[in-house]
Every structure is written in structure tokens, then in C-alpha cells.
Short mmCIF file of C-alpha atoms and ligand atoms in Angstrom, two decimals:
data_model
loop_
_atom_site.label_atom_id
_atom_site.label_comp_id
_atom_site.label_asym_id
_atom_site.label_seq_id
_atom_site.Cartn_x
_atom_site.Cartn_y
_atom_site.Cartn_z
CA UNK N 337 214.86 77.08 118.95
CA UNK N 338 213.15 77.24 115.89
CA UNK N 339 210.45 74.94 115.59
CA UNK N 340 211.06 71.63 113.81
CA UNK N 341 207.37 70.60 113.24
CA UNK N 342 204.72 73.65 112.05
CA UNK N 343 201.74 72.26 112.78
CA UNK N 344 198.08 73.63 111.43
CA UNK N 345 194.41 73.00 113.13
CA UNK N 346 191.93 71.10 111.74
CA UNK N 347 189.91 73.95 110.87
CA UNK N 348 192.92 75.44 108.60
CA UNK N 349 192.14 72.78 106.09
CA UNK N 350 191.87 75.07 103.49
CA UNK N 351 187.58 75.81 102.60
CA UNK N 352 188.67 76.48 98.55
CA UNK N 353 190.68 75.38 96.31
CA UNK N 354 193.35 77.08 94.33
CA UNK N 355 192.56 77.49 90.58
CA UNK N 356 195.93 78.37 88.95
CA UNK N 357 194.28 79.23 85.80
CA UNK N 358 193.13 82.66 86.94
CA UNK N 359 196.92 83.79 87.09
CA UNK N 360 198.44 82.82 83.81
CA UNK N 361 199.12 85.13 81.81
CA UNK N 362 197.58 83.07 78.94
CA UNK N 363 194.83 80.70 78.73
CA UNK N 364 195.00 76.73 78.75
CA UNK N 365 195.26 75.58 75.33
CA UNK N 366 192.20 73.38 74.88
CA UNK N 367 192.65 69.57 74.96
CA UNK N 368 191.30 68.29 71.18
CA UNK N 369 188.71 65.75 69.84
CA UNK N 370 190.46 63.17 67.15
CA UNK N 371 189.02 65.71 64.60
CA UNK N 372 191.50 68.72 65.68
CA UNK N 373 188.91 70.46 66.53
CA UNK N 374 188.74 71.78 70.38
CA UNK N 375 186.19 69.10 72.30
CA UNK N 376 183.26 70.56 74.76
CA UNK N 377 182.42 69.40 78.01
CA UNK N 378 179.80 66.97 76.57
CA UNK N 379 182.63 64.81 75.04
CA UNK N 380 183.98 64.17 78.80
CA UNK N 381 180.37 63.09 80.58
CA UNK N 382 180.67 58.78 79.44
CA UNK N 383 183.82 59.06 82.13
CA UNK N 384 184.00 61.77 84.32
CA UNK N 385 180.90 63.34 86.60
CA UNK N 386 180.30 66.90 85.41
CA UNK N 387 181.27 68.41 88.52
CA UNK N 388 184.80 67.55 87.65
CA UNK N 389 184.31 68.32 84.19
CA UNK N 390 183.16 71.80 84.92
CA UNK N 391 186.72 72.50 88.03
CA UNK N 392 188.39 70.85 84.48
CA UNK N 393 187.61 74.10 82.38
CA UNK N 394 187.08 76.44 84.99
CA UNK N 395 188.85 79.62 85.14
CA UNK N 396 187.34 80.87 89.17
CA UNK N 397 190.02 81.86 90.60
CA UNK N 398 188.90 79.43 93.92
CA UNK N 399 186.80 76.91 93.84
CA UNK N 400 184.67 75.92 97.12
CA UNK N 401 185.73 72.46 99.05
CA UNK N 402 182.57 70.56 100.39
CA UNK N 403 182.32 70.27 103.79
CA UNK N 404 182.61 66.00 103.17
CA UNK N 405 185.35 66.12 101.41
CA UNK N 406 187.24 69.07 104.36
CA UNK N 407 185.62 66.18 106.47
CA UNK N 408 187.20 63.40 105.16
CA UNK N 409 190.71 65.07 104.68
CA UNK N 410 190.45 65.42 108.54
CA UNK N 411 191.57 61.87 108.47
CA UNK N 412 195.33 62.88 107.98
CA UNK N 413 195.19 66.33 107.06
CA UNK N 414 196.56 68.65 107.51
CA UNK N 415 200.20 66.99 106.94
CA UNK N 416 202.82 68.85 108.88
CA UNK N 417 205.47 71.36 107.67
CA UNK N 418 209.24 70.38 109.06
CA UNK N 419 211.97 71.92 109.18
CA UNK N 420 214.69 69.45 108.18
CA UNK N 421 217.52 71.01 111.15
CA UNK N 422 219.17 67.72 111.26
CA UNK N 423 219.53 67.70 107.25
CA UNK N 424 221.14 70.90 107.43
CA UNK N 425 223.28 70.26 109.94
CA UNK N 426 224.40 67.20 108.09
CA UNK N 427 225.48 69.37 105.21
CA UNK N 428 226.46 72.19 107.20
CA UNK N 429 224.61 74.92 105.21
CA UNK N 430 224.02 78.15 105.66
CA UNK N 431 220.49 77.66 103.80
CA UNK N 432 217.26 76.63 106.07
CA UNK N 433 215.76 73.76 104.24
CA UNK N 434 212.00 72.74 104.89
CA UNK N 435 209.83 69.94 103.69
CA UNK N 436 205.92 68.87 103.32
CA UNK N 437 205.30 65.55 104.28
CA UNK N 438 202.53 63.94 102.74
CA UNK N 439 203.33 60.76 103.80
CA UNK N 440 200.59 61.25 106.41
CA UNK N 441 197.92 59.91 104.36
CA UNK N 442 196.65 56.31 105.19
CA UNK N 443 197.87 55.41 101.46
CA UNK N 444 201.15 56.84 102.36
CA UNK N 445 201.55 59.98 99.45
CA UNK N 446 199.37 63.16 98.29
CA UNK N 447 197.56 60.95 96.01
CA UNK N 448 194.75 60.58 98.70
CA UNK N 449 193.58 64.13 98.56
CA UNK N 450 192.27 63.97 95.18
CA UNK N 451 191.27 60.29 95.24
CA UNK N 452 189.00 61.53 97.96
CA UNK N 453 186.98 64.28 96.07
CA UNK N 454 187.03 62.58 93.22
CA UNK N 455 185.34 59.52 95.10
CA UNK N 456 182.73 62.21 96.41
CA UNK N 457 182.04 64.11 93.41
CA UNK N 458 181.30 60.75 91.32
CA UNK N 459 178.55 59.52 94.59
CA UNK N 460 176.86 62.16 94.65
CA UNK N 461 176.53 62.09 90.72
CA UNK N 462 175.18 58.26 91.43
CA UNK N 463 177.90 56.68 90.36
CA UNK N 464 178.66 53.26 91.52
CA UNK N 465 181.86 51.69 90.84
CA UNK N 466 185.15 53.60 89.56
CA UNK N 467 188.27 52.10 87.06
CA UNK N 468 191.43 53.08 86.98
CA UNK N 469 195.23 52.50 86.24
CA UNK N 470 198.29 52.29 88.89
CA UNK N 471 201.60 52.15 87.83
CA UNK N 472 203.47 51.55 91.31
CA UNK N 473 200.21 50.93 93.15
CA UNK N 474 200.37 55.03 94.99
CA UNK N 475 197.29 55.28 92.74
CA UNK N 476 194.75 52.32 93.28
CA UNK N 477 195.72 52.32 96.24
CA UNK N 478 194.70 55.77 97.53
CA UNK N 479 191.71 55.14 95.12
CA UNK N 480 190.60 52.45 96.29
CA UNK N 481 190.25 53.78 99.92
CA UNK N 482 188.84 56.43 98.66
CA UNK N 483 186.09 54.82 97.26
CA UNK N 484 185.72 52.87 100.37
CA UNK N 485 184.61 55.67 102.29
CA UNK N 486 181.97 56.54 99.98
CA UNK N 487 180.71 53.44 99.22
CA UNK N 488 182.09 52.77 95.59
CA UNK N 489 183.51 50.16 93.69
CA UNK N 490 186.81 49.77 92.38
CA UNK N 491 188.56 48.60 89.54
CA UNK N 492 191.81 48.74 88.96
CA UNK N 493 194.24 48.25 86.24
CA UNK N 494 197.71 47.93 87.55
CA UNK N 495 200.75 47.97 85.23
CA UNK N 496 202.16 44.42 84.82
CA UNK N 497 205.20 44.84 86.16
CA UNK N 498 204.85 46.34 89.14
CA UNK N 499 201.79 43.71 89.80
CA UNK N 500 204.45 41.56 90.03
CA UNK N 501 207.31 43.59 92.28
CA UNK N 502 205.38 45.68 93.93
CA UNK N 503 202.98 42.73 95.80
CA UNK N 504 202.09 44.96 98.71
CA UNK N 505 200.44 47.91 97.42
CA UNK N 506 198.87 45.12 95.01
CA UNK N 507 197.41 43.89 99.37
CA UNK N 508 196.39 47.32 100.20
CA UNK N 509 193.87 47.98 97.18
CA UNK N 510 192.66 44.77 98.34
CA UNK N 511 192.71 45.63 101.96
CA UNK N 512 190.76 48.50 101.27
CA UNK N 513 188.06 46.48 98.81
CA UNK N 514 189.64 47.54 95.51
CA UNK N 515 189.58 44.61 92.61
CA UNK N 516 193.16 44.74 90.98
CA UNK N 517 194.46 43.11 87.56
CA UNK N 518 197.65 43.19 86.33
CA UNK N 519 197.27 45.22 82.93
CA UNK N 520 197.81 44.56 80.05
CA UNK N 521 194.51 42.39 81.04
CA UNK N 522 191.78 40.07 79.41
CA UNK N 523 188.93 42.23 80.51
CA UNK N 524 189.47 44.22 77.89
CA UNK N 525 190.01 44.64 74.09
CA UNK N 526 192.76 46.77 74.69
CA UNK N 527 194.26 43.86 76.62
CA UNK N 528 192.80 41.54 74.90
CA UNK N 529 194.60 43.07 71.31
CA UNK N 530 198.07 43.51 72.96
CA UNK N 531 198.22 39.62 74.96
CA UNK N 532 197.53 38.31 71.41
CA UNK N 533 200.63 39.87 69.70
CA UNK N 534 202.70 39.29 73.38
CA UNK N 535 201.47 37.51 76.09
CA UNK N 536 204.06 38.52 78.38
CA UNK N 537 203.85 42.21 77.46
CA UNK N 538 205.39 43.94 80.87
CA UNK N 539 202.57 46.87 80.14
CA UNK N 540 202.79 50.47 80.83
CA UNK N 541 201.35 53.37 82.42
CA UNK N 542 199.71 54.49 78.57
CA UNK N 543 198.41 51.12 78.37
CA UNK N 544 197.10 50.82 81.29
CA UNK N 545 194.75 54.26 80.77
CA UNK N 546 194.05 52.43 77.99
CA UNK N 547 191.94 49.56 79.63
CA UNK N 548 190.90 51.90 82.35
CA UNK N 549 188.81 53.98 79.87
CA UNK N 550 187.69 51.32 78.00
CA UNK N 551 186.06 50.61 80.44
CA UNK N 552 184.30 53.70 82.25
CA UNK N 553 182.73 54.00 78.68
CA UNK N 554 181.73 51.21 77.79
CA UNK N 555 179.58 51.15 81.50
CA UNK N 556 176.50 53.53 82.87
CA UNK N 557 177.28 52.63 86.80
CA UNK N 558 180.68 53.46 85.94
CA UNK N 559 183.13 56.45 85.81
CA UNK N 560 186.96 56.63 85.18
CA UNK N 561 189.29 58.18 87.28
CA UNK N 562 192.49 59.84 86.63
CA UNK N 563 195.63 60.49 89.57
CA UNK N 564 197.05 63.37 88.35
CA UNK N 565 198.24 65.33 84.98
CA UNK N 566 194.60 66.48 84.58
CA UNK N 567 193.68 70.20 85.79
CA UNK N 568 190.77 69.28 88.33
CA UNK N 569 193.55 66.86 90.07
CA UNK N 570 196.42 69.27 90.40
CA UNK N 571 193.36 71.91 91.61
CA UNK N 572 192.89 69.01 94.13
CA UNK N 573 196.17 69.06 95.37
CA UNK N 574 196.76 72.86 95.67
CA UNK N 575 195.78 71.95 99.29
CA UNK N 576 199.22 70.92 99.84
CA UNK N 577 200.85 74.91 99.02
CA UNK N 578 197.94 76.71 100.48
CA UNK N 579 198.38 74.70 104.12
CA UNK N 580 202.56 75.39 103.50
CA UNK N 581 201.96 78.86 103.04
CA UNK N 582 200.02 79.47 105.80
CA UNK N 583 202.76 77.38 107.35
CA UNK N 584 205.27 79.77 106.58
CA UNK N 585 203.63 82.59 107.73
CA UNK N 586 203.30 80.55 111.29
CA UNK N 587 207.01 80.21 111.08
CA UNK N 588 207.95 83.43 110.08
CA UNK N 589 209.59 82.99 106.70
CA UNK N 590 209.03 82.12 103.20
CA UNK N 591 210.95 79.83 100.22
CA UNK N 592 212.85 81.66 97.80
CA UNK N 593 212.82 78.72 96.25
CA UNK N 594 209.35 75.29 96.27
CA UNK N 595 210.89 71.39 94.88
CA UNK N 596 208.58 68.97 93.51
CA UNK N 597 209.48 65.64 92.24
CA UNK N 598 207.49 65.74 88.41
CA UNK N 599 205.51 62.69 87.34
CA UNK N 600 202.03 64.10 86.04
CA UNK N 601 202.38 66.81 87.57
CA UNK N 602 200.03 67.02 90.06
CA UNK N 603 202.34 67.10 93.50
CA UNK N 604 204.46 69.93 92.01
CA UNK N 605 201.00 71.55 90.67
CA UNK N 606 199.94 70.93 94.41
CA UNK N 607 202.66 72.60 96.27
CA UNK N 608 203.95 74.80 94.06
CA UNK N 609 200.64 76.76 92.28
CA UNK N 610 199.66 78.90 95.44
CA UNK N 611 203.32 79.87 95.54
CA UNK N 612 202.63 80.77 91.48
CA UNK N 613 199.68 83.26 92.74
CA UNK N 614 202.56 85.27 94.69
CA UNK N 615 204.76 85.00 91.89
CA UNK N 616 202.10 86.42 89.43
CA UNK N 617 201.97 89.35 91.56
CA UNK N 618 205.32 90.26 91.93
CA UNK N 619 206.86 87.60 94.21
CA UNK N 620 210.62 86.68 93.57
CA UNK N 621 210.15 82.46 94.44
CA UNK N 622 211.62 80.04 91.51
CA UNK N 623 209.40 76.81 91.23
CA UNK N 624 211.57 73.57 90.38
CA UNK N 625 209.84 70.40 88.32
CA UNK N 626 212.05 67.71 89.18
CA UNK N 627 212.24 64.18 86.61
CA UNK N 628 213.72 61.48 86.08
CA UNK N 629 216.77 62.00 83.48
CA UNK N 630 215.94 58.63 82.48
CA UNK N 631 212.27 59.88 81.53
CA UNK N 632 212.84 63.63 80.64
CA UNK N 633 209.18 64.89 79.49
CA UNK N 634 210.21 68.30 80.35
CA UNK N 635 213.77 68.37 80.13
CA UNK N 636 214.15 66.44 76.97
CA UNK N 637 210.28 66.53 75.86
CA UNK N 638 208.77 68.19 73.20
CA UNK N 639 205.85 70.50 73.50
CA UNK N 640 202.46 69.12 71.48
CA UNK N 641 199.61 67.41 71.25
CA UNK N 642 199.55 63.92 72.32
CA UNK N 643 197.67 61.07 73.73
CA UNK N 644 197.32 60.27 77.51
CA UNK N 645 197.58 57.05 76.70
CA UNK N 646 198.95 53.91 74.70
CA UNK N 647 195.84 53.40 72.63
CA UNK N 648 194.90 56.93 71.74
CA UNK N 649 191.08 56.57 73.77
CA UNK N 650 191.40 60.03 75.37
CA UNK N 651 191.69 63.64 73.85
CA UNK N 652 194.89 64.80 72.76
CA UNK N 653 196.30 67.43 75.18
CA UNK N 654 199.12 69.88 74.77
CA UNK N 655 201.89 68.81 76.61
CA UNK N 656 205.11 68.17 76.81
CA UNK N 657 205.86 64.19 75.91
CA UNK N 658 208.06 61.93 74.61
CA UNK N 659 205.79 60.30 72.49
CA UNK N 660 202.26 58.20 74.02
CA UNK N 661 204.81 55.18 72.91
CA UNK N 662 207.21 55.71 74.27
CA UNK N 663 208.75 53.18 77.27
CA UNK N 664 210.66 54.63 79.78
CA UNK N 665 213.50 52.64 81.79
CA UNK N 666 212.07 50.98 84.54
CA UNK N 667 213.29 52.93 87.25
CA UNK N 668 212.45 52.47 91.04
CA UNK N 669 210.18 55.38 90.59
CA UNK N 670 206.64 54.28 89.09
CA UNK N 671 205.45 57.40 89.69
CA UNK N 672 207.24 59.34 87.86
CA UNK N 673 207.62 57.16 84.74
CA UNK N 674 204.53 58.81 82.75
CA UNK N 675 205.64 60.17 79.15
CA UNK N 676 203.49 63.70 79.56
CA UNK N 677 202.48 65.90 81.68
CA UNK N 678 200.26 68.24 83.28
CA UNK N 679 198.75 70.45 80.93
CA UNK N 680 199.00 73.43 82.88
CA UNK N 681 202.80 72.42 84.11
CA UNK N 682 203.46 71.82 80.65
CA UNK N 683 202.43 75.56 79.44
CA UNK N 684 204.05 77.31 82.45
CA UNK N 685 207.33 75.94 81.73
CA UNK N 686 206.54 76.34 78.17
CA UNK N 687 206.56 80.33 79.07
CA UNK N 688 209.64 80.05 81.24
CA UNK N 689 207.56 80.99 85.04
CA UNK N 690 208.62 77.23 86.21
CA UNK N 691 211.86 75.75 86.04
CA UNK N 692 212.64 71.48 85.77
CA UNK N 693 215.60 69.64 86.48
CA UNK N 694 216.31 66.51 85.37
CA UNK N 695 218.65 64.01 87.49
CA UNK N 696 220.06 60.54 87.30
CA UNK N 697 218.32 57.27 89.29
CA UNK N 698 221.93 56.72 91.79
CA UNK N 699 221.97 60.13 92.96
CA UNK N 700 218.62 60.08 94.06
CA UNK N 701 219.18 56.97 96.03
CA UNK N 702 221.91 58.66 97.73
CA UNK N 703 220.52 61.74 98.52
CA UNK N 704 217.35 59.78 99.77
CA UNK N 705 219.54 57.83 102.40
CA UNK N 706 221.02 60.92 103.47
CA UNK N 707 218.13 62.76 103.88
CA UNK N 708 216.45 59.02 106.31
CA UNK N 709 220.11 59.21 108.22
CA UNK N 710 219.31 63.04 109.61
CA UNK N 711 215.05 63.08 109.11
CA UNK N 712 214.21 59.89 109.85
CA UNK N 713 211.51 59.61 107.67
CA UNK N 714 211.91 57.09 104.55
CA UNK N 715 211.54 58.65 101.66
CA UNK N 716 209.68 57.24 98.49
CA UNK N 717 211.37 56.99 95.11
CA UNK N 718 209.88 59.70 93.50
CA UNK N 719 209.75 62.01 96.03
CA UNK N 720 213.82 61.26 96.09
CA UNK N 721 214.25 63.36 93.42
CA UNK N 722 213.15 66.68 95.14
CA UNK N 723 215.81 65.82 98.07
CA UNK N 724 218.18 65.28 95.47
CA UNK N 725 217.54 68.66 93.56
CA UNK N 726 217.04 70.48 96.89
CA UNK N 727 220.67 69.10 98.49
CA UNK N 728 222.07 70.28 95.69
CA UNK N 729 220.76 73.79 96.22
CA UNK N 730 222.04 73.76 100.24
CA UNK N 731 225.61 72.89 99.05
CA UNK N 732 225.55 75.54 96.31
CA UNK N 733 224.31 77.85 99.20
CA UNK N 734 226.89 75.98 101.39
CA UNK N 735 229.70 77.39 98.13
CA UNK N 736 228.07 80.49 98.27
CA UNK N 737 227.54 81.47 101.84
CA UNK N 738 223.76 82.29 100.97
CA UNK N 739 221.36 82.11 103.79
CA UNK N 740 218.19 80.85 100.82
CA UNK N 741 214.95 79.01 102.61
CA UNK N 742 214.31 76.24 100.41
CA UNK N 743 210.98 74.29 100.71
CA UNK N 744 210.50 70.73 99.17
CA UNK N 745 207.33 68.12 98.61
CA UNK N 746 207.82 64.64 100.47
CA UNK N 747 205.84 63.75 98.34
CA UNK N 748 205.36 60.46 100.04
CA UNK N 749 207.10 57.41 102.02
CA UNK N 750 209.29 54.84 100.74
CA UNK N 751 207.97 51.40 102.94
CA UNK N 752 206.85 49.72 100.14
CA UNK N 753 210.11 50.69 97.58
CA UNK N 754 212.05 49.14 100.45
CA UNK N 755 213.20 45.99 97.67
CA UNK N 756 214.38 48.89 95.64
CA UNK N 757 216.74 50.70 98.52
CA UNK N 758 218.03 47.28 98.88
CA UNK N 759 219.18 47.19 95.43
CA UNK N 760 220.64 50.24 95.78
CA UNK N 761 222.88 49.50 98.70
CA UNK N 762 223.35 45.77 96.88
CA UNK N 763 224.73 48.28 94.25
CA UNK N 764 222.15 47.02 91.42
CA UNK N 765 220.70 49.97 90.44
CA UNK N 766 221.70 51.74 86.70
CA UNK N 767 221.60 55.35 85.94
CA UNK N 768 220.25 55.00 82.53
CA UNK N 769 220.32 57.71 81.02
CA UNK N 770 217.00 57.88 78.43
CA UNK N 771 217.49 56.08 75.32
CA UNK N 772 217.94 58.43 72.44
CA UNK N 773 216.86 56.10 69.62
CA UNK N 774 213.72 54.98 71.23
CA UNK N 775 212.86 58.56 71.76
CA UNK N 776 213.44 59.74 68.65
CA UNK N 777 211.41 57.22 67.06
CA UNK N 778 208.33 57.45 69.77
CA UNK N 779 208.56 61.53 68.95
CA UNK N 780 208.71 60.93 65.27
CA UNK N 781 205.32 59.37 65.60
CA UNK N 782 202.70 61.91 67.12
CA UNK N 783 199.57 62.91 65.65
CA UNK N 784 199.49 65.34 63.01
CA UNK N 785 197.73 68.32 64.28
CA UNK N 786 197.14 72.42 63.73
C1 PLP M 1668 202.88 59.56 92.37
C2 PLP M 1668 203.98 60.15 93.12
C3 PLP M 1668 204.23 60.71 93.09
C4 PLP M 1668 204.65 61.43 91.73
O1 PLP M 1668 203.44 62.46 91.27
P1 PLP M 1668 202.62 63.38 90.18
O2 PLP M 1668 201.75 63.87 90.90
O3 PLP M 1668 202.10 62.43 88.88
O4 PLP M 1668 204.28 64.05 89.18
C5 PLP M 1668 205.38 61.59 93.32
N1 PLP M 1668 206.01 61.07 94.63
C6 PLP M 1668 205.38 59.98 95.25
C7 PLP M 1668 205.16 58.97 96.12
C8 PLP M 1668 204.02 59.58 93.83
O5 PLP M 1668 203.08 58.33 94.73
#
């Protein structure tokens, strides 16, 4: 009987992060300033430490992981790779299914993998406080934990709807010593302006980013931290794919297809980029980003320069976007409700080197429940997207008789998302498709550059 859990030793935690830029056929597109010209590293120093800025623009293939970061990661890494024997049997598929489980981190998702190095490099630079935004709370709780580990104060702007609907992640942020405000808030000019016009504004990720950036830019002791999208965040997450490759080697197998849910792209980049290195070297492996049909950034968005936030404080990044004012429907995979996507993931998708599919909400919960009944773990609603796409492929293998090896990233557990499962069981969840008119209105407002 082949192993169910493929485990590594703590000494197997990678000593370097993998930078996909080294294997991309074309150099990444530069971020632009308000004048439409590429920005230099100095434009980012008010909000990021130099070590992270250097990682953001690096083209080196391997970037060393400092020993104190590896030490902190030992709290929960290496994460297990599972062979989904029971799910395979339930589906009756000849395909082999594997998943890497990132829900073993204390905050319950992959986001701690970048929260730890971000807190470390800020502490090394003498920074005392971090400001950030969070949607459903996975990022806010991860950075609160990492701030606690490295002695930094953390302030989190949490999107109003989630603040009200997901009180337990708010409590987690506070348990780890973080301070949390509902966004839009009275703490920033951005928030005050929004509330003056609309006191009941439910907030959005783009708006909360504006608040966090405004605060970091206006205080010397405070930097900003982002949980996805940026190159250095994807870099830190490659620890997932690097471990997975060792685990596949141990299992004597190799994936034909890799799936990950895709919001801002960090867990997809994290699991898929180390396999992209093999693809660039000629290996046949398909890398599939899975997004919600209601926020279909890669599959229905436009590849263009756009802001990362609503107020336009961030540099312009070339990415697939639905427009920085796009308000996605309130689906339960809050971590996938971002208007844009990582510029690296966007460029690889544009060059047809990776793939993307969009899946509707109800089908993702159906897949998540089937997975939980077979494998035990209750997945985060975001992770259910990858599970849906992987099960669909396993069922195609059942039709064709192909014995493919399928692999997905189980980015987090759903223990704090049970209200969403309740709604699913009560028949109260919908398949919002993306609102066409809203989308064309939002895309008509893209900034004019180039
Ligand atoms: C944030 C989150 C995602 C989305 O990750 P991105 O890196 O933004 O694509 C997926 N799954 C879980 C559990 C998350 O918390």
C-alpha cells in the first residue's frame, strides 16, 4: 500500500526561495508611477524595507531564506503531502490525486508562509509597526501572529462586511496582539471621505488597501504588508512547491497537472512556480489557476496597467484586472474577491504558459463537501475551487481511463467558514455569475497609460 502522508524532516525546509523570473521567457513588466514612467526602488521605501524591495525586483533564481525565518517556519513546516486514496475510491477514478495541506499553519492557511519573512525583514530594518488590510481575515490573522513572533505592532483594516460576518478571525487577530478596525474607518482620510458620502459602505479589499497604505506612508515607524499579488509574496510562497517536489520524489511520482485556487495569485504561484522551472526545462506539466466565476480576473478580465487599490495610491501594475472599482458579489471565498492578479501570474497566463478556469460557487461547495466526506479535512471555501477543478479532471480520467497524476494545493481549512457551509446546506447560496454591466463600467475606467 503506498503512503497516505508523505512527510519531510524539519531539515528539509528549503534554504532558498525560488524566483520564477529567472525562468520566464520575457522579463517582467515594470510597475509604473503616476506619470506613467517605470518607478525605481526608492518609490517603495516609504512603505517597504529594502530587503523586500530587492526581492521584488530580483532576477536571481535562488534567494536565501534567513535562518531565523526557517526557525520560525518550523512551528508548522514542512507541511504534509497527502495521497487522496479515499477520494480516488469515492470517485472511482484511475487518476492518482495528491494534495499539499497548508491548513496546518496556526492561522489555518498558507498566508503565514509570507507573513513570517515579511515581519522578519521589517524588524531587521528597525520598523516597529505594520499596517495591512484583510478581507475574510486569513491574512490579517497571519500577519498578527508573525508580528507577535518578531515583536512588531500590527494594525489591520478589515473589510466591513467580513468584520461583521466573520467575527472569529477578528478575535484571532486580537488574540495574537493585533489591532483591528472595520474598513472604511475613521482612522484615515480615505476612510473618512468614503464614510462622509456613504456611512453604510460595506468596504472592499481595494478600499482597505488604500487605508493601510495611507497610514504606512504617513508614519516613519510603520510599514505596509501585503498578503498576495506582489513578486516577493509569491517568492516566499514557493516554499510550498519546493517541499512538494521533494515529497513527490519521495513518493516516486510526479504530477501531470497542478491546481490551486487563485485570488491574488500567491498560493498558485507558490505551489506552481517550482514546477514551472521543470516546465521551462522541457518537462510536460500543466499548471492551472482556479478562480470564481463571479470574480473571473484571468478568464474574463483585461490585461492592462491598473491600480492595486481603489484610491490609486499603489503603483500601476500590468495585470489581468476587472477594474480597481469592481465590486465583486459577496461570495464566501472572500480570499478570491480581488479585482486584480499577480503581475507574474498574469504575464505567464498572457504568454499561454499556464492555464486558468473559472468555477461557480455551488459546484465548489459540492466538491468541498465530497472532499471532506472522503478525506476528513474541511476545506476553506477558497480551496474548494481547486478541489472542484481537480475532481472534474479526475472524472474526465474516469471517462477516458487515463491514469493521470493530479495535484492540488489545499490552501487552508474551513473551520472559521462554517457559516458559509451552513448556508450551502440550507440552500441559501447562489451562483452569481459576474455582473456584465458592472464589469464593463469598471473596465471603461481603467487608467490610460502607454
Ligand atoms: C487568501 C487565500 C487564498 C487566495 O490566495 P491568493 O494567494 O490571494 O490567490 C486561497 N485560499 C485560502 C485559504 C486563503 O486564505
